[in-house]
């Protein structure tokens, strides 16, 4: 290939003015193709947010985060707390961003609307799918559940060994939900659980939302 | 054609996973057998490298060997994790199977699992489940 090129170049040199024109043309086209300088980050529009990240890369990051946290805690509850705290900060920011991008600066004020907003819009942005099921607890007035029949994408590769039984890394997602609800003035305690699914080996993931009494009282007043 | 058993060795040389399918003889001491297998692999790898016409080439590991009664396939990753599978002698080259096990099952469900410590025996449920699916679905698995 190289030898061909040099032959071609020498041929061009020999043919005088013709080659210089050719070179000029080549230069012109090159300058057109030069990439534009990217906009400074503050000048870029915020709504350009439809981007996906590699699940594999994220899994490695998440895995490293869990291992780091695991080295710092004494028991499973503390680990779940750490994961949840990390998610909380994300949730607070997510609500801000999503209300700007998707909801035209309006945020939900009704409890049910807020929950559907989480299980549709937020889920779609986080996992590019809707939550499988959103349900209200039958015996507790203040408890709602978002359940996923399969494990969430972020916990897809994680199998919990026996010594960590009860640990669910979806606590991170529970933290995100808690952050969103808290930022929207729906104080709640959110936790993640694995539950066996009838007839299937795999567990379903349940995000349990328990609202504070004042939130329920308020929603009863407005209803 | 059928598959007998699978060994996975960590880079330290410990057997981190062992599984058997249609194995015919029963091992009296599995631990000893795993160590012997590693010693044998180590020796044969060295010998193969030494007897190679260009021994300076690092990756001249062997691919498989065959006896009258079985065939042993060997695959070593760039990170020195060793995968060994034994099958009956008529089986084709199963290194592709070992590579898919490594790529689609081991990396996904063991390496990406934060609750697994490197070099420890593998006890991840998801890994075992997917491995069973993978091996049982393979064309060489069917019993005679």
Coordinates of C-alpha atoms in Angstrom, one line a residue:
Chain A
X1 CA 0.0 0.0 0.0
X2 CA 2.7 2.4 1.0
X3 CA 4.8 1.7 -2.1
X4 CA 1.8 2.4 -4.2
X5 CA 1.2 5.7 -2.5
X6 CA 4.8 6.9 -3.0
X7 CA 4.6 5.9 -6.7
X8 CA 1.5 7.9 -7.1
X9 CA 3.1 10.9 -5.3
X10 CA 6.2 10.8 -7.4
X11 CA 4.0 10.6 -10.5
X12 CA 2.1 13.7 -9.3
X13 CA 5.4 15.6 -8.7
X14 CA 6.5 14.9 -12.2
X15 CA 3.3 16.3 -13.7
X16 CA 3.9 19.9 -12.5
X17 CA 1.0 22.3 -12.3
X18 CA -1.6 19.6 -12.4
X19 CA -0.4 18.1 -9.1
X20 CA -0.4 21.5 -7.2
X21 CA -4.0 22.0 -8.2
X22 CA -4.9 18.6 -7.0
X23 CA -3.1 19.3 -3.7
X24 CA -5.0 22.6 -3.2
X25 CA -8.3 20.8 -3.7
X26 CA -7.3 18.1 -1.2
X27 CA -6.3 20.9 1.3
X28 CA -9.7 22.6 0.8
X29 CA -11.7 19.5 1.4
X30 CA -9.6 18.7 4.5
X31 CA -10.3 22.1 6.1
X32 CA -14.0 21.6 5.5
X33 CA -14.0 18.3 7.3
X34 CA -12.2 19.6 10.4
X35 CA -14.5 19.0 13.4
X36 CA -16.1 22.0 15.0
X37 CA -15.1 23.0 18.4
X38 CA -17.5 21.6 20.9
X39 CA -19.8 24.1 22.7
X40 CA -18.8 25.0 26.2
X41 CA -20.8 22.9 28.7
X42 CA -22.9 25.9 29.9
X43 CA -24.0 26.8 26.4
X44 CA -25.2 23.3 25.6
X45 CA -29.0 22.8 25.7
X46 CA -30.1 20.7 28.7
X47 CA -33.0 18.8 27.0
X48 CA -30.5 16.8 24.9
X49 CA -30.6 13.9 27.3
X50 CA -31.5 10.8 25.4
X51 CA -28.4 8.8 25.9
X52 CA -27.8 5.3 27.0
X53 CA -24.8 3.9 28.8
X54 CA -23.3 0.5 28.4
X55 CA -24.8 -1.9 31.0
X56 CA -21.5 -3.7 31.1
X57 CA -19.5 -0.6 32.0
X58 CA -22.1 0.4 34.5
X59 CA -22.1 -3.0 36.1
X60 CA -18.4 -2.8 36.7
X61 CA -18.7 0.7 38.2
X62 CA -21.7 -0.4 40.4
X63 CA -19.8 -3.6 41.4
X64 CA -16.8 -1.6 42.4
X65 CA -19.0 0.8 44.4
X66 CA -20.6 -2.2 46.3
X67 CA -17.2 -3.7 47.0
X68 CA -15.9 -0.4 48.3
X69 CA -19.0 0.0 50.5
X70 CA -18.7 -3.6 51.6
X71 CA -15.3 -2.9 53.0
X72 CA -16.5 0.0 55.0
X73 CA -19.5 -1.5 56.8
X74 CA -20.1 -4.0 59.5
X75 CA -23.4 -5.5 58.4
X76 CA -25.9 -5.8 55.6
X77 CA -28.2 -3.1 57.0
X78 CA -25.4 -0.6 56.9
X79 CA -24.5 -1.6 53.4
X80 CA -28.1 -1.1 52.2
X81 CA -28.2 2.2 54.0
X82 CA -25.1 3.3 52.1
X83 CA -26.5 2.2 48.7
X84 CA -29.7 3.9 49.5
X85 CA -28.0 7.2 50.6
X86 CA -26.1 7.2 47.3
X87 CA -29.3 6.7 45.3
X88 CA -31.0 9.4 47.4
X89 CA -28.7 12.1 46.1
X90 CA -29.3 10.9 42.5
X91 CA -33.1 10.9 43.0
X92 CA -33.2 14.5 44.2
X93 CA -31.3 15.6 41.1
X94 CA -33.3 13.3 38.8
X95 CA -36.6 14.9 39.8
X96 CA -35.2 18.4 39.0
X97 CA -33.9 17.3 35.6
X98 CA -36.9 15.2 34.6
X99 CA -39.4 18.0 35.6
X100 CA -37.4 20.3 33.4
X101 CA -37.0 18.0 30.4
X102 CA -40.2 16.1 30.3
X103 CA -42.8 17.8 32.4
X104 CA -42.4 21.4 31.3
X105 CA -41.4 22.6 34.8
X106 CA -44.5 21.1 36.4
X107 CA -44.2 18.5 39.1
X108 CA -47.0 16.2 40.4
X109 CA -48.8 17.2 43.6
X110 CA -51.2 14.2 43.8
X111 CA -49.9 11.1 45.5
X112 CA -51.1 8.6 42.9
X113 CA -49.9 10.8 40.0
X114 CA -46.5 11.0 41.6
X115 CA -46.3 7.3 41.9
X116 CA -47.4 6.7 38.3
X117 CA -44.9 9.4 37.3
X118 CA -42.1 7.3 39.0
X119 CA -43.2 4.0 37.6
X120 CA -43.6 5.2 34.1
X121 CA -41.5 8.3 33.3
X122 CA -38.6 7.8 35.8
X123 CA -38.4 4.0 35.1
X124 CA -38.4 4.7 31.4
X125 CA -35.5 7.1 31.8
X126 CA -33.5 4.9 34.2
X127 CA -34.2 1.5 32.6
X128 CA -35.8 2.3 29.3
X129 CA -38.9 0.3 30.3
X130 CA -42.0 0.8 32.5
X131 CA -42.3 -0.8 35.9
X132 CA -44.1 -4.1 35.7
X133 CA -46.6 -3.4 38.4
X134 CA -47.6 -0.6 40.7
X135 CA -49.9 -1.6 43.5
X136 CA -51.3 -0.5 46.8
X137 CA -50.9 -2.7 49.8
X138 CA -54.2 -4.3 50.8
X139 CA -53.7 -4.2 54.6
X140 CA -51.7 -1.0 55.0
X141 CA -53.1 2.3 53.9
X142 CA -49.7 4.1 53.5
X143 CA -47.8 1.4 51.6
X144 CA -47.3 1.1 47.9
X145 CA -45.2 -1.3 45.9
X146 CA -43.5 -1.1 42.6
X147 CA -42.6 -4.6 41.5
X148 CA -40.4 -6.0 38.8
X149 CA -40.9 -9.6 37.6
X150 CA -37.3 -9.9 36.7
X151 CA -34.3 -8.4 38.5
X152 CA -33.6 -4.8 37.6
X153 CA -30.9 -4.3 35.0
X154 CA -28.5 -3.0 37.6
X155 CA -28.7 -6.2 39.6
X156 CA -28.8 -8.5 36.7
X157 CA -25.4 -10.0 37.3
X158 CA -25.5 -10.1 41.0
X159 CA -26.3 -13.4 42.8
X160 CA -26.5 -13.1 46.5
X161 CA -24.5 -15.7 48.5
X162 CA -26.0 -17.3 51.6
X163 CA -23.9 -15.2 54.0
X164 CA -25.5 -12.1 52.6
X165 CA -29.0 -13.4 52.5
X166 CA -31.5 -10.5 52.7
X167 CA -29.3 -8.1 50.9
X168 CA -30.8 -6.6 47.8
X169 CA -28.7 -4.3 45.8
X170 CA -31.8 -2.7 44.4
X171 CA -31.6 -0.6 47.6
X172 CA -29.8 1.8 45.3
X173 CA -33.0 2.2 43.2
X174 CA -35.0 2.4 46.4
X175 CA -32.8 5.3 47.4
X176 CA -33.4 7.0 44.1
X177 CA -37.2 6.7 44.5
X178 CA -36.9 8.0 48.1
X179 CA -34.9 10.9 46.9
X180 CA -37.4 11.8 44.2
X181 CA -40.4 11.5 46.6
X182 CA -38.6 13.5 49.3
X183 CA -37.7 16.3 46.9
X184 CA -41.3 16.4 45.8
X185 CA -42.5 16.8 49.4
X186 CA -43.8 13.2 49.7
X187 CA -41.8 12.1 52.7
X188 CA -41.5 8.3 52.6
X189 CA -39.3 5.4 53.6
X190 CA -38.4 3.2 50.6
X191 CA -36.8 -0.2 50.8
X192 CA -36.1 -3.0 48.3
X193 CA -37.0 -6.6 48.8
X194 CA -36.7 -9.9 46.9
X195 CA -39.8 -12.1 46.8
X196 CA -40.2 -15.5 45.4
X197 CA -42.4 -15.6 42.3
X198 CA -44.8 -18.6 42.1
X199 CA -43.7 -21.3 39.8
X200 CA -40.4 -19.6 38.9
X201 CA -36.9 -19.9 40.3
X202 CA -36.0 -16.3 40.0
X203 CA -37.1 -13.7 42.6
X204 CA -39.1 -10.6 41.8
X205 CA -37.9 -7.3 43.0
X206 CA -40.2 -5.2 45.1
X207 CA -39.7 -1.5 45.9
X208 CA -41.8 -0.9 49.0
X209 CA -42.8 2.7 49.6
X210 CA -44.1 3.6 53.1
X211 CA -45.3 7.2 53.2
X212 CA -45.1 9.3 56.3
X213 CA -48.4 9.9 58.1
X214 CA -48.6 13.6 57.2
X215 CA -48.4 12.8 53.5
X216 CA -51.3 10.4 53.8
X217 CA -53.3 12.9 55.9
X218 CA -52.7 15.6 53.3
X219 CA -53.7 13.4 50.4
X220 CA -56.9 12.4 52.2
X221 CA -57.7 16.1 52.7
X222 CA -57.2 16.9 49.0
X223 CA -59.0 13.9 47.7
Chain B
X1 CA -21.1 -37.6 22.3
X2 CA -21.2 -36.3 25.8
X3 CA -19.5 -34.0 28.2
X4 CA -18.0 -35.4 31.4
X5 CA -16.7 -32.5 33.6
X6 CA -15.5 -29.0 33.9
X7 CA -12.7 -27.4 35.9
X8 CA -12.0 -23.7 36.3
X9 CA -8.7 -22.6 37.8
X10 CA -7.9 -19.2 39.2
X11 CA -4.6 -17.5 38.3
X12 CA -3.3 -18.7 41.7
X13 CA -3.9 -22.3 40.6
X14 CA -6.8 -23.1 42.9
X15 CA -9.8 -24.9 41.5
X16 CA -12.5 -22.3 41.8
X17 CA -15.3 -24.3 40.2
X18 CA -15.9 -27.9 39.4
X19 CA -18.9 -29.5 37.8
X20 CA -19.6 -32.9 36.5
X21 CA -22.2 -34.1 34.1
X22 CA -22.2 -37.6 32.7
X23 CA -19.0 -38.7 34.5
X24 CA -18.7 -42.5 34.5
X25 CA -16.0 -43.2 37.1
X26 CA -16.4 -41.8 40.6
X27 CA -13.5 -39.9 42.0
X28 CA -12.3 -41.1 45.4
X29 CA -10.7 -37.8 46.3
X30 CA -11.9 -34.8 44.3
X31 CA -9.6 -32.3 45.9
X32 CA -6.5 -34.4 45.1
X33 CA -7.8 -34.9 41.5
X34 CA -8.2 -31.2 41.0
X35 CA -4.6 -30.5 42.3
X36 CA -3.2 -33.3 40.1
X37 CA -5.1 -31.9 37.1
X38 CA -3.5 -28.5 37.7
X39 CA 0.0 -29.9 38.1
X40 CA -0.5 -31.8 34.9
X41 CA -1.7 -28.8 33.0
X42 CA 1.2 -26.7 34.3
X43 CA 3.7 -29.3 33.2
X44 CA 2.3 -29.9 29.8
X45 CA 2.0 -26.2 29.2
X46 CA 5.7 -25.8 30.0
X47 CA 6.7 -28.8 28.0
X48 CA 4.7 -27.7 25.0
X49 CA 6.3 -24.3 25.1
X50 CA 9.8 -25.7 25.5
X51 CA 9.5 -28.1 22.6
X52 CA 8.0 -25.4 20.3
X53 CA 10.1 -24.3 17.3
X54 CA 9.8 -20.7 18.5
X55 CA 9.6 -20.9 22.3
X56 CA 9.8 -17.1 22.7
X57 CA 6.2 -17.0 21.5
X58 CA 4.3 -16.7 24.8
X59 CA 0.9 -18.1 23.9
X60 CA 1.7 -21.5 22.6
X61 CA -0.6 -23.3 25.0
X62 CA -2.1 -26.6 23.9
X63 CA -5.6 -27.0 22.8
X64 CA -6.7 -30.5 23.6
X65 CA -5.5 -34.0 23.8
X66 CA -7.3 -37.2 23.1
X67 CA -7.0 -40.8 24.5
X68 CA -9.1 -43.8 23.6
X69 CA -11.6 -43.0 26.3
X70 CA -11.8 -39.3 26.6
X71 CA -10.7 -35.9 25.2
X72 CA -9.5 -33.0 27.3
X73 CA -10.0 -29.4 26.0
X74 CA -8.0 -26.6 27.5
X75 CA -8.5 -22.8 27.2
X76 CA -6.5 -20.2 29.1
X77 CA -7.6 -16.6 29.2
X78 CA -5.2 -13.6 29.0
X79 CA -5.6 -13.3 32.7
X80 CA -4.4 -16.8 33.4
X81 CA -7.8 -18.2 34.3
X82 CA -7.9 -21.8 33.0
X83 CA -10.9 -23.6 31.7
X84 CA -10.8 -27.4 31.2
X85 CA -13.5 -29.6 29.9
X86 CA -13.4 -33.3 29.3
X87 CA -15.6 -35.1 26.9
X88 CA -15.8 -38.4 25.1
X89 CA -13.2 -38.8 22.3
X90 CA -15.5 -38.2 19.4
X91 CA -16.4 -34.7 20.4
X92 CA -15.3 -31.9 18.1
X93 CA -13.1 -29.1 19.4
X94 CA -14.9 -27.7 22.5
X95 CA -12.7 -24.7 22.9
X96 CA -15.5 -22.6 21.4
X97 CA -17.8 -23.8 24.2
X98 CA -15.1 -22.9 26.8
X99 CA -14.8 -19.4 25.2
X100 CA -18.5 -18.8 25.3
X101 CA -18.6 -20.0 28.9
X102 CA -15.9 -17.5 29.7
X103 CA -17.4 -14.7 27.7
X104 CA -21.1 -15.0 28.3
X105 CA -21.3 -16.7 31.7
X106 CA -18.1 -16.4 33.7
X107 CA -17.4 -12.7 33.0
X108 CA -21.1 -11.7 33.2
X109 CA -22.2 -13.6 36.4
X110 CA -18.9 -14.0 38.3
X111 CA -16.6 -11.1 37.4
X112 CA -19.4 -8.5 37.4
X113 CA -20.8 -9.8 40.6
X114 CA -19.7 -7.5 43.4
X115 CA -20.3 -10.2 46.1
X116 CA -17.7 -12.5 44.6
X117 CA -14.1 -12.2 45.8
X118 CA -11.4 -12.9 43.1
X119 CA -9.7 -16.2 43.6
X120 CA -12.3 -17.6 45.9
X121 CA -14.4 -20.7 44.9
X122 CA -17.4 -19.7 42.8
X123 CA -20.7 -20.1 44.5
X124 CA -22.9 -17.7 42.5
X125 CA -26.3 -19.2 41.8
X126 CA -26.8 -17.2 38.6
X127 CA -23.5 -18.5 37.2
X128 CA -24.4 -22.1 38.0
X129 CA -27.8 -21.7 36.5
X130 CA -26.6 -20.1 33.2
X131 CA -23.7 -22.6 33.0
X132 CA -26.0 -25.5 33.1
X133 CA -28.2 -24.0 30.4
X134 CA -25.2 -23.3 28.2
X135 CA -23.6 -26.8 28.5
X136 CA -26.9 -28.7 28.3
X137 CA -27.8 -26.8 25.2
X138 CA -24.6 -27.6 23.5
X139 CA -24.6 -30.1 20.6
X140 CA -21.9 -32.3 22.2
X141 CA -23.8 -32.7 25.4
X142 CA -26.3 -35.3 24.2
X143 CA -25.8 -38.7 25.7
X144 CA -25.0 -41.6 23.6

